[in-house]
XYZ file of C-alpha atoms in Angstrom:
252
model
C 55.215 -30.126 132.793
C 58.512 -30.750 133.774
C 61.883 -28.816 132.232
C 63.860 -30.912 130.448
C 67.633 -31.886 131.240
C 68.535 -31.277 127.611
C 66.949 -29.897 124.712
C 67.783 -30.813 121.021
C 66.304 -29.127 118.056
C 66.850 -28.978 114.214
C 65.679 -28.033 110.883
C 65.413 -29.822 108.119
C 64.931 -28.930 104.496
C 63.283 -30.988 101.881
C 66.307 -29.110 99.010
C 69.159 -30.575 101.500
C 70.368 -34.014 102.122
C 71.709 -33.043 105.437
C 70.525 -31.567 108.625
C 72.181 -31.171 112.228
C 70.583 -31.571 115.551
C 71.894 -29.147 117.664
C 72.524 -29.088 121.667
C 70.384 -25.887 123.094
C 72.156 -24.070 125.706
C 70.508 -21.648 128.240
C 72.252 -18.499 127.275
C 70.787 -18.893 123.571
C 73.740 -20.873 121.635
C 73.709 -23.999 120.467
C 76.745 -26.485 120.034
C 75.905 -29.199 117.078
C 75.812 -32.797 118.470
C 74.309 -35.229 115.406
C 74.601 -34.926 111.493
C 71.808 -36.906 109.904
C 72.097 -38.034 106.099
C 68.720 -38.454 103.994
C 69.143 -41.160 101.930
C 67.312 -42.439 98.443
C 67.386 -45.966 99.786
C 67.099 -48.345 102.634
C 68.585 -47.505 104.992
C 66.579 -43.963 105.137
C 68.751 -41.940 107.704
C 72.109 -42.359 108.761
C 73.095 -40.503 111.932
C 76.448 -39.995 112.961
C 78.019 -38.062 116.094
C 79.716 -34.738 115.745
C 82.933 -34.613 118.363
C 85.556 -31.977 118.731
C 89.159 -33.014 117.531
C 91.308 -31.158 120.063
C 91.476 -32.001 123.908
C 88.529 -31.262 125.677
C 89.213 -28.936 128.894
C 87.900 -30.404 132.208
C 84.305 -30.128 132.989
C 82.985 -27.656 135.567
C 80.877 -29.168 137.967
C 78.206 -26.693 138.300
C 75.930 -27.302 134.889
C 75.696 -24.764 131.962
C 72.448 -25.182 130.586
C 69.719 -23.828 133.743
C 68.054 -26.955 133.321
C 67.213 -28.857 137.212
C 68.182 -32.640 137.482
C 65.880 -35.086 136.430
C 63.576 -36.306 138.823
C 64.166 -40.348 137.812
C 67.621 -41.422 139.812
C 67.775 -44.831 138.273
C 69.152 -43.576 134.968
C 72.507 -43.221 134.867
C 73.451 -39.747 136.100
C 75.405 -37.780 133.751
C 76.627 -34.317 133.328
C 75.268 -32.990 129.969
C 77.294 -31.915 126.676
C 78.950 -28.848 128.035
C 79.019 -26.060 125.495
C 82.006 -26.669 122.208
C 83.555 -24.141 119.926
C 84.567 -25.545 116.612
C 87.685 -24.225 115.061
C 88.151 -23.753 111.544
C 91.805 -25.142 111.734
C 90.058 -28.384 113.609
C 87.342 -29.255 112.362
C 85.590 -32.140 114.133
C 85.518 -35.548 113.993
C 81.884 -37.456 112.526
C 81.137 -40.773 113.177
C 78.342 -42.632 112.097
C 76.585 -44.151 115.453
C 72.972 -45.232 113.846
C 71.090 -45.859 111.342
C 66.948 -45.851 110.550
C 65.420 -48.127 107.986
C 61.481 -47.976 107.110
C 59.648 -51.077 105.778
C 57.818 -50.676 102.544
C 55.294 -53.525 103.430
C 54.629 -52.974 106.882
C 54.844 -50.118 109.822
C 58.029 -51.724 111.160
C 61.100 -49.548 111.818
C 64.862 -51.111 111.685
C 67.425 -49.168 113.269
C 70.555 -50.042 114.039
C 72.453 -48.383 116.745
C 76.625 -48.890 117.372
C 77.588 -52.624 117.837
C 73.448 -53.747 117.595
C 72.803 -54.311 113.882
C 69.268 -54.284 113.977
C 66.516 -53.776 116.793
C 62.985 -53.769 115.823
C 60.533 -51.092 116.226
C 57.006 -52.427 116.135
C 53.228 -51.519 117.033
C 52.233 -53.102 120.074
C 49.005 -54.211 118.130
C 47.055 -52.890 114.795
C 45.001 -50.100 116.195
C 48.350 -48.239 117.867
C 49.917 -45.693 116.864
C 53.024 -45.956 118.829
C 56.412 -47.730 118.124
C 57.755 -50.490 121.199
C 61.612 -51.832 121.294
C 63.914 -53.142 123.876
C 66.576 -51.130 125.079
C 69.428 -53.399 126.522
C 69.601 -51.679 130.207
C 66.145 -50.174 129.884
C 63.947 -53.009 128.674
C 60.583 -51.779 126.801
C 60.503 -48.476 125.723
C 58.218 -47.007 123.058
C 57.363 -44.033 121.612
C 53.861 -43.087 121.408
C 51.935 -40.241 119.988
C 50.926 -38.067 122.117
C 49.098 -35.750 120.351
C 48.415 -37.132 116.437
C 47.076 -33.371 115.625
C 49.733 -31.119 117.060
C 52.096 -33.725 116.122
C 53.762 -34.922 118.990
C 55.651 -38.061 120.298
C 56.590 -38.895 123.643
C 59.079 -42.003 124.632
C 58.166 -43.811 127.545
C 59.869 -46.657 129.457
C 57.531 -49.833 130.834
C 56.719 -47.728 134.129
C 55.206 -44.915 131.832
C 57.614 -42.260 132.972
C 58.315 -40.033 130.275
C 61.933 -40.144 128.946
C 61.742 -37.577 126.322
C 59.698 -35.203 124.006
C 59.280 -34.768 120.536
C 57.565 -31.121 119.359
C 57.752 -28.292 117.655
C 59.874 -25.387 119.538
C 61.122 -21.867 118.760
C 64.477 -20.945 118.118
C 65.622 -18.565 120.630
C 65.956 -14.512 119.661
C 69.678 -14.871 119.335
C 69.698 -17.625 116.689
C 66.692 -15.920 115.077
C 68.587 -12.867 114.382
C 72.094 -14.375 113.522
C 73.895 -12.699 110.541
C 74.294 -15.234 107.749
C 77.577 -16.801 107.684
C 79.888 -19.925 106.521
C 79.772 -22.971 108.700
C 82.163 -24.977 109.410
C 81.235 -27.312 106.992
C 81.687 -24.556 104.257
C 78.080 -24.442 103.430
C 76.845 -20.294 103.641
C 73.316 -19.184 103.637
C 72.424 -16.147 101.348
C 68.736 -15.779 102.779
C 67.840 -13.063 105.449
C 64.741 -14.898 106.146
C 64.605 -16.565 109.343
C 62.676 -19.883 109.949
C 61.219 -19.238 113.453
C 60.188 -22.897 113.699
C 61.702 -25.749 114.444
C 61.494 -29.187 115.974
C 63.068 -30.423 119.230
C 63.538 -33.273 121.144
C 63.492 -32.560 124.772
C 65.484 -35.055 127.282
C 63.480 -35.599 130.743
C 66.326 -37.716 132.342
C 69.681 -37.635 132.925
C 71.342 -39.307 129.967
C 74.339 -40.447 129.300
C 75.919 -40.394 125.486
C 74.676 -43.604 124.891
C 71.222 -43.737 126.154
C 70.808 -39.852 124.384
C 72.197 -41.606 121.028
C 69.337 -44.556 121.930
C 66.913 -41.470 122.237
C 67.870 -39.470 119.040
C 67.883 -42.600 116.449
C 64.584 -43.760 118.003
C 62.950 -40.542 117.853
C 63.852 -39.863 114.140
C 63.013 -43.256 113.233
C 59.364 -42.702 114.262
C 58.953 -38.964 112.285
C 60.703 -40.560 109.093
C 57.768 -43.093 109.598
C 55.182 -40.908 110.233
C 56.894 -38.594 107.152
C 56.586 -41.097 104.807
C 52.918 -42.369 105.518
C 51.410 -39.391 106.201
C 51.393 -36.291 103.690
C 50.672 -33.624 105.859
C 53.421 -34.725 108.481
C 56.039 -34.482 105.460
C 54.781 -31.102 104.516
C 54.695 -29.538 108.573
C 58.254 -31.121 109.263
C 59.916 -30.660 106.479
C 60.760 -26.939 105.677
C 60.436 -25.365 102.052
C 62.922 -24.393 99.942
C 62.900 -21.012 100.495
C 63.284 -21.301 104.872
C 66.341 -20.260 106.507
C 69.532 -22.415 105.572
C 69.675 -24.932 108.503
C 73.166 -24.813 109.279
C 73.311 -20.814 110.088
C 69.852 -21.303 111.837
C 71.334 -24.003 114.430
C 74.996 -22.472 114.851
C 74.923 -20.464 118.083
């Protein structure tokens, strides 16, 4: 299988109301890029953007992650997030960019995604498992299961070339073993027991911010679907109460 271009995990607790995807980097850290609200009504989630307040130096040019290009030239090429520090003077800046919205009489999926109010995610027919939309550049795109038992997704565009991942993945040894401390968010975690687990969705082309935003509202509208219908998916992606505190365990 091919590496991914980016890889973006999290962990999410069923005693918090938050979580935070975080960008992986290849020397072990990890540099949050969404916040994700769980809400008691439609819509479910509500994702917004993390982004640094202060002025960003200029890019290298030789990428930070050890990741090779993606093989699929017709997406927009785009140098990845490159690693952030947060200070605790400047905190950063969140803005909503999406939201997910489950139907409680059907297997449709709302989102809505910056200026677009409301695609529709739909089963291509009765017996499928998968989710179809239309991307504005992209056309049809669709996530599909690609393993119901291991519980995986993959999105795919109308050509079938795989855009991105959705599994389970381990956070690496550094993360595993941080000390607990406050995040910038002033949440701390008092538990020295570290959640090895966690979930990940791995980028297979070089996306830009908006396409990866696409990818990341998408993706976590099809596991809050398959969370809600599906018992055993809400008990293997959603951690206990007593897991590591998700904001120490994704802060490189």
């Amino acid at each position: 299988m091919d590496q991914p271009v980016q890889l973006l995990s999290y962990q999410r607790l069923k005693s918090k109301s938050t979580f935070i995807i975080s960008l992986q980097h290849g020397n072990g850290t990890a540099t949050p890029i969404y916040e994700v609200a769980c809400l008691s009504s439609n819509p479910n989630l509500s994702i917004s953007r993390i982004q640094p307040t202060y002025h960003q130096q200029q890019q290298q040019q030789q990428p930070q992650y050890g990741y090779p290009p993606a093989p699929h030239p017709y997406y927009q090429q785009h140098q990845p997030y490159p690693p952030q520090q947060y200070p605790i003077n400047n905190p950063p800046i969140i803005t909503t960019i999406g939201t997910v919205a489950l139907s409680s009489m059907s297997s449709k999926i709302t989102i809505s995604i910056h200026n677009i109010p409301e695609v529709k995610m739909k089963r291509p027919d009765f017996l499928a498992s998968g989710h179809r939309f239309t991307h504005p550049r992209y056309g049809t795109l669709e996530w599909k299961e690609s393993d119901l038992f291991e519980k995986r997704f993959k999105l795919v565009d109308s050509n079938k070339t795989v855009l991105a991942r959705f599994d389970k993945w381990k956070l690496p040894e550094q993360q595993q073993q941080q000390q607990s401390k406050s995040s910038i968010w002033g949440s701390s975690s008092s538990s020295s027991k570290k959640k090895k687990k966690a979930w990940a969705f791995q980028i297979f082309v070089n996306a830009d911010p908006v396409l990866l935003d696409w990818i990341i509202v998408s993706g976590l509208g099809v596991v809050e679907y398959r969370i809600t219908s599906d018992k055993e998916w809400e008990e293997e992606l959603l951690g206990n109460d007593d897991d590591d505190d998700v904001w120490s365990a994704l802060l490189g």
